[in-house]
JSON list of C-alpha atoms in Angstrom, two decimals:
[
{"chain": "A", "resi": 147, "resn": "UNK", "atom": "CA", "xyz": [-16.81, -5.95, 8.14]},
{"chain": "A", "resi": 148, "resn": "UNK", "atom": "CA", "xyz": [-20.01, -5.46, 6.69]},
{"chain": "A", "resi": 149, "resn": "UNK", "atom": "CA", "xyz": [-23.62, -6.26, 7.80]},
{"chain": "A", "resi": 150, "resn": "UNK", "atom": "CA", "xyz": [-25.71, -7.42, 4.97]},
{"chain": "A", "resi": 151, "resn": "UNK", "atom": "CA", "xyz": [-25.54, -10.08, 2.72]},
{"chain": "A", "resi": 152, "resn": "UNK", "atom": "CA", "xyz": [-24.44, -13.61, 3.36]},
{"chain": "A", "resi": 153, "resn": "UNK", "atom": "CA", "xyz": [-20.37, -13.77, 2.95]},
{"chain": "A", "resi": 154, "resn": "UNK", "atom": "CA", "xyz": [-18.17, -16.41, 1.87]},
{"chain": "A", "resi": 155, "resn": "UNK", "atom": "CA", "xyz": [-14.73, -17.52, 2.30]},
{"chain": "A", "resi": 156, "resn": "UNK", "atom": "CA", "xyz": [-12.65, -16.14, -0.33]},
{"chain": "A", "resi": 157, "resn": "UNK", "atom": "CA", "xyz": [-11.20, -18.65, -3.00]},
{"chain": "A", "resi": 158, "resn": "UNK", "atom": "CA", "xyz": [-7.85, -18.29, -4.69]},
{"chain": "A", "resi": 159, "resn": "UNK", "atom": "CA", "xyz": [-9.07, -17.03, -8.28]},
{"chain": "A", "resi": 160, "resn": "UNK", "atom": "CA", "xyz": [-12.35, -15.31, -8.71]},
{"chain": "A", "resi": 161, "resn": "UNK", "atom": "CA", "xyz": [-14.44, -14.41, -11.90]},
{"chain": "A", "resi": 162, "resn": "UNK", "atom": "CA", "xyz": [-14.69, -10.63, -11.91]},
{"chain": "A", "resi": 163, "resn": "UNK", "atom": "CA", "xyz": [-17.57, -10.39, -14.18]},
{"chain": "A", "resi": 164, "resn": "UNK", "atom": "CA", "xyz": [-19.42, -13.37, -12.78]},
{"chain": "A", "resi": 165, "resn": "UNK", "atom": "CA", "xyz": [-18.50, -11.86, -9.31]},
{"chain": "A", "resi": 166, "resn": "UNK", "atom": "CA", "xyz": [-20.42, -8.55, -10.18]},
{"chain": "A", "resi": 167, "resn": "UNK", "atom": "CA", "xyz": [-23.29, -10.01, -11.79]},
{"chain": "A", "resi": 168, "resn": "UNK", "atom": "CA", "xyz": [-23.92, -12.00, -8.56]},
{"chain": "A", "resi": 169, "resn": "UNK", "atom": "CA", "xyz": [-23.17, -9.16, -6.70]},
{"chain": "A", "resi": 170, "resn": "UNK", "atom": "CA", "xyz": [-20.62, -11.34, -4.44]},
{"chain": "A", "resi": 171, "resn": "UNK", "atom": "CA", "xyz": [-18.93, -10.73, -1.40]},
{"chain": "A", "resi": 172, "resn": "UNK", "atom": "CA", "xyz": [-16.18, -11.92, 0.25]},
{"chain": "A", "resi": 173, "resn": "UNK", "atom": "CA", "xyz": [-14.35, -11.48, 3.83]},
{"chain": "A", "resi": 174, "resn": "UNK", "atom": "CA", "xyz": [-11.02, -13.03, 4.77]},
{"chain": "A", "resi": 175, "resn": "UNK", "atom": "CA", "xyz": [-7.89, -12.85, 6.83]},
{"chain": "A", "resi": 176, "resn": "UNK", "atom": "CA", "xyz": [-4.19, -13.02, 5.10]},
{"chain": "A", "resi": 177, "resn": "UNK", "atom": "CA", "xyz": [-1.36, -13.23, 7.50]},
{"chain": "A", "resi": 178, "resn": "UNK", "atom": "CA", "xyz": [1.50, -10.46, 6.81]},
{"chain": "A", "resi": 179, "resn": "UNK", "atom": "CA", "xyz": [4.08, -13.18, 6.08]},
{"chain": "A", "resi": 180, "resn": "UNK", "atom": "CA", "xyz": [2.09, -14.40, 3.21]},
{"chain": "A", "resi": 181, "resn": "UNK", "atom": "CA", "xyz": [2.57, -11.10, 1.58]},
{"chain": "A", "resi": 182, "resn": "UNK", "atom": "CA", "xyz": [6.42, -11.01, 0.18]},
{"chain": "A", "resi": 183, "resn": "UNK", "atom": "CA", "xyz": [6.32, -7.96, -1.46]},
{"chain": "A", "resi": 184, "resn": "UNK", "atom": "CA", "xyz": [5.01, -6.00, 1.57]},
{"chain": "A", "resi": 185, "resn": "UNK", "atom": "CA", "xyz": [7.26, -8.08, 4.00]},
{"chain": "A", "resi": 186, "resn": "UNK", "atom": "CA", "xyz": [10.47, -6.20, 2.45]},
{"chain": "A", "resi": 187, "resn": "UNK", "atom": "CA", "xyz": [9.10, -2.77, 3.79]},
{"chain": "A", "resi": 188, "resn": "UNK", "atom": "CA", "xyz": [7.76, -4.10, 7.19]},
{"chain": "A", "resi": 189, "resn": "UNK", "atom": "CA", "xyz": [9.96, -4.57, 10.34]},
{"chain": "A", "resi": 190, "resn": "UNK", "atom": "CA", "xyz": [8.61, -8.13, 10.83]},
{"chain": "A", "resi": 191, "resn": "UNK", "atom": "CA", "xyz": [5.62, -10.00, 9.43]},
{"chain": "A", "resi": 192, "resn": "UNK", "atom": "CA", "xyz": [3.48, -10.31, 12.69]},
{"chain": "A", "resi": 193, "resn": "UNK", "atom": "CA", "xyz": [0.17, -9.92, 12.44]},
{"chain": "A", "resi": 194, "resn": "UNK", "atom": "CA", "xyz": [-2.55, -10.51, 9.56]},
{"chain": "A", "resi": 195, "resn": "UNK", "atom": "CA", "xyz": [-4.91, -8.26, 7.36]},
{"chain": "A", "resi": 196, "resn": "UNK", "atom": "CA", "xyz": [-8.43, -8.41, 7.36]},
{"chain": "A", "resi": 197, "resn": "UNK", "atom": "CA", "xyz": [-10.38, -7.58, 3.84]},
{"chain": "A", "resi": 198, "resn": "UNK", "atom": "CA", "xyz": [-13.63, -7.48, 2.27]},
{"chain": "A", "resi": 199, "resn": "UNK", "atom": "CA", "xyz": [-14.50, -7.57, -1.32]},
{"chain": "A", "resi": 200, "resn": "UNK", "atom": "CA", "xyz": [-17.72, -6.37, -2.62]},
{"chain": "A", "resi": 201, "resn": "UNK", "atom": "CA", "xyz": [-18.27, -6.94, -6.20]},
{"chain": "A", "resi": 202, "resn": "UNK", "atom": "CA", "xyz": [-21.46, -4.72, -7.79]},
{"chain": "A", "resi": 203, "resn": "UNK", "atom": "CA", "xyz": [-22.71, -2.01, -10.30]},
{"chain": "A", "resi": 204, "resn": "UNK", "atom": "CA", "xyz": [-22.87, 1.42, -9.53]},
{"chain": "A", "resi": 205, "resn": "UNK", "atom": "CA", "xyz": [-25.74, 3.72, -10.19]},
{"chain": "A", "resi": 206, "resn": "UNK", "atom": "CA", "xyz": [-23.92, 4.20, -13.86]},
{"chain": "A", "resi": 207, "resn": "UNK", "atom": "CA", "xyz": [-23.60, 0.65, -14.35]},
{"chain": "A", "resi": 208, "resn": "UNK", "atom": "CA", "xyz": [-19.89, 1.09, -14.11]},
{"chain": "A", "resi": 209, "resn": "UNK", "atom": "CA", "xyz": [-18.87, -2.48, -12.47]},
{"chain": "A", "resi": 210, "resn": "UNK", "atom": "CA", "xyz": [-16.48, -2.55, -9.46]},
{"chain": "A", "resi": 211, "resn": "UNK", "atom": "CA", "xyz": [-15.15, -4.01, -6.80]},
{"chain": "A", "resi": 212, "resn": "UNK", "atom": "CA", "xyz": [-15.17, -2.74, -3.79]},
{"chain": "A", "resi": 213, "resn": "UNK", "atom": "CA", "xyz": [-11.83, -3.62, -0.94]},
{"chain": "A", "resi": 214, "resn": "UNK", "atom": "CA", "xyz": [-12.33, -3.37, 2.60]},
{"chain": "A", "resi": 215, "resn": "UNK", "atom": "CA", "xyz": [-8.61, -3.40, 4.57]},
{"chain": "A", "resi": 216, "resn": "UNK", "atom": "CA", "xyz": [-7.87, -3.46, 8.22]},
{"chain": "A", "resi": 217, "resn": "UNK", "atom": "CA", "xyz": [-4.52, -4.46, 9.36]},
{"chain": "A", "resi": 218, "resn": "UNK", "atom": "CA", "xyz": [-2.04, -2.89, 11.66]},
{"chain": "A", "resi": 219, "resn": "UNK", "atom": "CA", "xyz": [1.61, -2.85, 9.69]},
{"chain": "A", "resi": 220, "resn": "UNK", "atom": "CA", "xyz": [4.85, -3.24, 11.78]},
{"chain": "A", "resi": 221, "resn": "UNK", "atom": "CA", "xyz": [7.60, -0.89, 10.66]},
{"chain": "A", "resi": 222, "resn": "UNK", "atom": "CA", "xyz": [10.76, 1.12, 11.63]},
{"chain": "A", "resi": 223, "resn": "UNK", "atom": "CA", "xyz": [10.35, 4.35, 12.70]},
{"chain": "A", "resi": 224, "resn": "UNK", "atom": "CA", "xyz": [13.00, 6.76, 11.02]},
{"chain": "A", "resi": 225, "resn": "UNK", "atom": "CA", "xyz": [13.54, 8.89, 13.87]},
{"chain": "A", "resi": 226, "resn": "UNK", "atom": "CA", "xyz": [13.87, 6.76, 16.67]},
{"chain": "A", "resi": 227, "resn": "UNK", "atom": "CA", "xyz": [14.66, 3.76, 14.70]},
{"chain": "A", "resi": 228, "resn": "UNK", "atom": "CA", "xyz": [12.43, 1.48, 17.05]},
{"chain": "A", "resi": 229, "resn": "UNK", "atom": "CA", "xyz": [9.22, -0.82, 15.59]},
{"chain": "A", "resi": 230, "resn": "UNK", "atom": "CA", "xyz": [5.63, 0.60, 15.96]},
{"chain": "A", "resi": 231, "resn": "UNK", "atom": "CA", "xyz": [2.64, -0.59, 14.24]},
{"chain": "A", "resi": 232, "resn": "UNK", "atom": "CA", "xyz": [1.25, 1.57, 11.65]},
{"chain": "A", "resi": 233, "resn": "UNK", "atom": "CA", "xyz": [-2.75, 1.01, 11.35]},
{"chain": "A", "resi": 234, "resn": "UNK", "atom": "CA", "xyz": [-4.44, 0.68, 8.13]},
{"chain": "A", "resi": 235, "resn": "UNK", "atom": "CA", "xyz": [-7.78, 1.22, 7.26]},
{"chain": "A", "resi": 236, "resn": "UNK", "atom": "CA", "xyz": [-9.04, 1.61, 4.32]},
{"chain": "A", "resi": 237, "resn": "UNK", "atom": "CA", "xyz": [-11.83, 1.57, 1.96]},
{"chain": "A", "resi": 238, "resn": "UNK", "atom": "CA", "xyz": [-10.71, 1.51, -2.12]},
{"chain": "A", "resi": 239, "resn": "UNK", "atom": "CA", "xyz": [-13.42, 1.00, -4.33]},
{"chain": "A", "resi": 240, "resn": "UNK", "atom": "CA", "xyz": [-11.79, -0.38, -7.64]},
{"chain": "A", "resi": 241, "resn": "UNK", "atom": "CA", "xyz": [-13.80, 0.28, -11.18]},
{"chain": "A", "resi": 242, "resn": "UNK", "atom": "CA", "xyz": [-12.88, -2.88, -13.40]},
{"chain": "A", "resi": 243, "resn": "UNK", "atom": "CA", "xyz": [-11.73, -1.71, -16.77]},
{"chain": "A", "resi": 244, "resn": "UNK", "atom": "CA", "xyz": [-10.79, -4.49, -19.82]},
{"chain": "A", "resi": 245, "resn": "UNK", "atom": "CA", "xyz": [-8.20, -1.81, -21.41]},
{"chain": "A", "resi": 246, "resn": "UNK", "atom": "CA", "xyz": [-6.76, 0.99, -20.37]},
{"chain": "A", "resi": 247, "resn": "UNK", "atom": "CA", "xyz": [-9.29, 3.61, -22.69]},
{"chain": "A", "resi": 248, "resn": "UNK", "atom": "CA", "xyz": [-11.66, 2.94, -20.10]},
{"chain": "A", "resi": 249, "resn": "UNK", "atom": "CA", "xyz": [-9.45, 4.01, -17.17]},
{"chain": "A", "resi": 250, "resn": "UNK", "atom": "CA", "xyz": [-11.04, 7.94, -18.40]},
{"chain": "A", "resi": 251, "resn": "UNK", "atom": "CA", "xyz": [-14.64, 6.95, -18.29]},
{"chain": "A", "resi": 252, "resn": "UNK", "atom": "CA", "xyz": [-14.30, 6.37, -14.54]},
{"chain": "A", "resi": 253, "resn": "UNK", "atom": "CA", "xyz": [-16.23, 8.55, -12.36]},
{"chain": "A", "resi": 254, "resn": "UNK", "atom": "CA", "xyz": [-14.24, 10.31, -9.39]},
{"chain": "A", "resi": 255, "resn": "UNK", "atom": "CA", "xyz": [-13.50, 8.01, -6.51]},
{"chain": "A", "resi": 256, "resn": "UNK", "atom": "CA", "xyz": [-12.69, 5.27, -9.18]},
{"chain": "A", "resi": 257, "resn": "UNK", "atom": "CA", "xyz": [-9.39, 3.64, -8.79]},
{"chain": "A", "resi": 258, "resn": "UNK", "atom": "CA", "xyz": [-8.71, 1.75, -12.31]},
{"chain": "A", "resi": 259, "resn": "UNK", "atom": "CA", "xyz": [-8.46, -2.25, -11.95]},
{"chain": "A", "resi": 260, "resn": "UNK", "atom": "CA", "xyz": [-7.65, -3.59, -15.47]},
{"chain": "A", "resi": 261, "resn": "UNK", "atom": "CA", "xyz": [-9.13, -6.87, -15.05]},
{"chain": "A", "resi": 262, "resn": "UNK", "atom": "CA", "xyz": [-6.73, -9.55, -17.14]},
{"chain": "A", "resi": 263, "resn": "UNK", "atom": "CA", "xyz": [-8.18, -11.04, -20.29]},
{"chain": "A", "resi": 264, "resn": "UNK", "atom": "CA", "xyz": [-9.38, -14.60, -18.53]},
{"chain": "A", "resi": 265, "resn": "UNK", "atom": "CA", "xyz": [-11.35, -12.01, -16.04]},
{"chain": "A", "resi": 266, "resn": "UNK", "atom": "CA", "xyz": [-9.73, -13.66, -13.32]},
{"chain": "A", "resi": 267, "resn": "UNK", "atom": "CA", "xyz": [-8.58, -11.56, -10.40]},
{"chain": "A", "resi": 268, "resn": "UNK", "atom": "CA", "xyz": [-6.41, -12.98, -7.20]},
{"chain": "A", "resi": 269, "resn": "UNK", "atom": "CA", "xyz": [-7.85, -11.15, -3.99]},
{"chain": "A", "resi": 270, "resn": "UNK", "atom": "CA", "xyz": [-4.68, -11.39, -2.28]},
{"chain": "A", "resi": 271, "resn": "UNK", "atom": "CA", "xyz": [-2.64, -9.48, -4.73]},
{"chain": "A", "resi": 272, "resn": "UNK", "atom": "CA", "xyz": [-5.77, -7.05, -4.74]},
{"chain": "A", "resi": 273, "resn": "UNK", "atom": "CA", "xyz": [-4.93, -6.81, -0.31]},
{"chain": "A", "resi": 274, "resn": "UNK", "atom": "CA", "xyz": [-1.15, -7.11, -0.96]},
{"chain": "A", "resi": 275, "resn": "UNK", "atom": "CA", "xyz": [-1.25, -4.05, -3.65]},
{"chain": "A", "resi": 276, "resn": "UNK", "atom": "CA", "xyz": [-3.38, -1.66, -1.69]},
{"chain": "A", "resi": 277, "resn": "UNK", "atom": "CA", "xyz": [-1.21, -2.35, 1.90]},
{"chain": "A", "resi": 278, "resn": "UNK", "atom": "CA", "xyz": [1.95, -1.49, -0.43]},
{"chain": "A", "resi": 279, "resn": "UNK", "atom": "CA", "xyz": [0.34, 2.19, -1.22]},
{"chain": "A", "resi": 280, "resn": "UNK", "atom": "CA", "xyz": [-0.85, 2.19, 2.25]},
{"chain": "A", "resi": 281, "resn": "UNK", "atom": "CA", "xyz": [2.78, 2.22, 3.35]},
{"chain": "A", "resi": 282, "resn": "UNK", "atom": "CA", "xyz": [3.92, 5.94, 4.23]},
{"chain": "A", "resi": 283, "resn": "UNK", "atom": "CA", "xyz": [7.04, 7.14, 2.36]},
{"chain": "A", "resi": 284, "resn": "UNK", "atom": "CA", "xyz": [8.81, 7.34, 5.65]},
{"chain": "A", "resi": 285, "resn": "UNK", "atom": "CA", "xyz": [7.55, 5.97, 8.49]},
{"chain": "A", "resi": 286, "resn": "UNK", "atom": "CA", "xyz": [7.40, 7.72, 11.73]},
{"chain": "A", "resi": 287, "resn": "UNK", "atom": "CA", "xyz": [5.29, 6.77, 14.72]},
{"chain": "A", "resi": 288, "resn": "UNK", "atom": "CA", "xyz": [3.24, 8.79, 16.29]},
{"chain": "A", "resi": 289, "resn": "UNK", "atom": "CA", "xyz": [5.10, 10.81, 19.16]},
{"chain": "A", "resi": 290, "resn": "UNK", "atom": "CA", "xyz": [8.39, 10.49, 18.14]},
{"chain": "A", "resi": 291, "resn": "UNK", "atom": "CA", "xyz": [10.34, 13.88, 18.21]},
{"chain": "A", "resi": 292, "resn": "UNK", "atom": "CA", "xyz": [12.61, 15.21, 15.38]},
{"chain": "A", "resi": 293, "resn": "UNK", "atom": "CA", "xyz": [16.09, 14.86, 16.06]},
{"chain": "A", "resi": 294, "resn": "UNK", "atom": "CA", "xyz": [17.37, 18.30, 16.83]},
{"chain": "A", "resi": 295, "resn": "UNK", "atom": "CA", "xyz": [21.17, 17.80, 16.49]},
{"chain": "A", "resi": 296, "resn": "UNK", "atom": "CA", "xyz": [23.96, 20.23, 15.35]},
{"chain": "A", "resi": 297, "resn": "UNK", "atom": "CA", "xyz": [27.15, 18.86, 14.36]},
{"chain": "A", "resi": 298, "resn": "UNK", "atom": "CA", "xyz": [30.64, 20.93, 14.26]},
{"chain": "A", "resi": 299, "resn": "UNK", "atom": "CA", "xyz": [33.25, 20.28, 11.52]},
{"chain": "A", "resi": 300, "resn": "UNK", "atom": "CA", "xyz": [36.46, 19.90, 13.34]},
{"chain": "A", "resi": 301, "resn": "UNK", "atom": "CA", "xyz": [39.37, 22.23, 11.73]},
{"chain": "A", "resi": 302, "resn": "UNK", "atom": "CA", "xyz": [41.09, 19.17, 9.49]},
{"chain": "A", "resi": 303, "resn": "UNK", "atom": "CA", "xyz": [37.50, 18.38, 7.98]},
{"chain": "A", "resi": 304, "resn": "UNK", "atom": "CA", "xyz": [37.19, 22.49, 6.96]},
{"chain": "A", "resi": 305, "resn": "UNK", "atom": "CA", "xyz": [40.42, 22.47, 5.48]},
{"chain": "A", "resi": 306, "resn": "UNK", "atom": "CA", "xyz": [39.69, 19.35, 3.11]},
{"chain": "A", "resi": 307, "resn": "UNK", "atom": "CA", "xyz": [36.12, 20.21, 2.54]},
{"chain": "A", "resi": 308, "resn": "UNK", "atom": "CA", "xyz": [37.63, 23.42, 0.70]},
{"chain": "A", "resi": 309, "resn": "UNK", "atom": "CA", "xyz": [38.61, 23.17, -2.88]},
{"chain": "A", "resi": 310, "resn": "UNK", "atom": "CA", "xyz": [40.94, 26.00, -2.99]},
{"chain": "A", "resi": 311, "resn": "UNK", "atom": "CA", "xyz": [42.77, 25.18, 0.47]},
{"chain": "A", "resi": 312, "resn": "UNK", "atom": "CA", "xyz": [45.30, 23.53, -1.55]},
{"chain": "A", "resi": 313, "resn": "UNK", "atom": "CA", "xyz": [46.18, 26.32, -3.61]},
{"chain": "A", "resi": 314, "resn": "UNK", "atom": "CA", "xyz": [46.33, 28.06, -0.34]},
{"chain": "A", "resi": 315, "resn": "UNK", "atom": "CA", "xyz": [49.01, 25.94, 0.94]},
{"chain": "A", "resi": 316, "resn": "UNK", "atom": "CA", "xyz": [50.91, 26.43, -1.76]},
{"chain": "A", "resi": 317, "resn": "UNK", "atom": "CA", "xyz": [50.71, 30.29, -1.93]},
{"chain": "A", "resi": 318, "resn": "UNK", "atom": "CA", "xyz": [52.45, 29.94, 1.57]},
{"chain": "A", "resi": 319, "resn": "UNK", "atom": "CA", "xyz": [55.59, 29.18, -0.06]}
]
């Protein structure tokens, strides 16, 4: 994903400060079924997300990590209620905070990462999270025409859809 630097296989836990000191990086695949969080939303869990981390300093010093994502998600479309894939890709560049004051001295672009007190972070939650925000609200794939349907209340469902139409009947009599 990125030309540059030597890259290494991404370990389970990894030492956000020592990370950006080194100025590490990281590429990797995760399969969509190792993702249960995301696998509720998706039609199936076919397919598997590439990522790259970039740990590093900023011109301000500010330290971050930066997350790579390419993946194509399999959903429902709510129109024509058949499975398309939904591409992601993405570029999130994370500024790691230790408490949440820091989350305002961010400069713009910044999402906040509040990095846990051991300064261990788990790059598959990292993927995982940022797929989950990736998701749209309500899938539709790309194509698909509204449905443009009008439907008629028969004469029984007018009658009990009004609130008065009892008081009706009974002023008959």
């Amino acid at each position: 994903m990125s030309a540059g630097a030597s890259v290494v296989q991404v370990p389970e836990t990894l030492d956000a400060w020592r990370m950006v000191a080194a100025r590490r990086q990281f590429e990797g695949r995760m399969p969509l079924s190792a993702m249960p969080r995301l696998g509720d939303s998706l039609a199936d869990t076919d397919g598997e997300c590439r990522f790259a981390l970039e740990f590093g300093h900023d011109a301000l010093q500010v330290p971050y990590v930066e997350l790579t994502l390419d993946a194509g998600l399999p959903l429902v479309c709510q129109r024509s209620l058949e499975r398309f894939v939904f591409p992601v890709k993405t570029v999130q560049r994370l500024g790691l905070i230790r408490d949440e004051a820091e989350d305002a001295a961010l400069p713009p672009g910044y999402e906040a990462l509040l990095v846990p007190e051991d300064g261990l972070l788990r790059p598959t939650e990292l993927v995982e999270d940022e797929l989950v925000l990736a998701l749209p609200v309500v899938p539709m794939a790309p194509g698909s025409e509204p449905v443009e349907q009008t439907w008629s209340a028969g004469e029984e469902e007018l009658q009990a859809a009004s609130p008065f139409a009892a008081l009706a009947a009974l002023k008959k009599k």
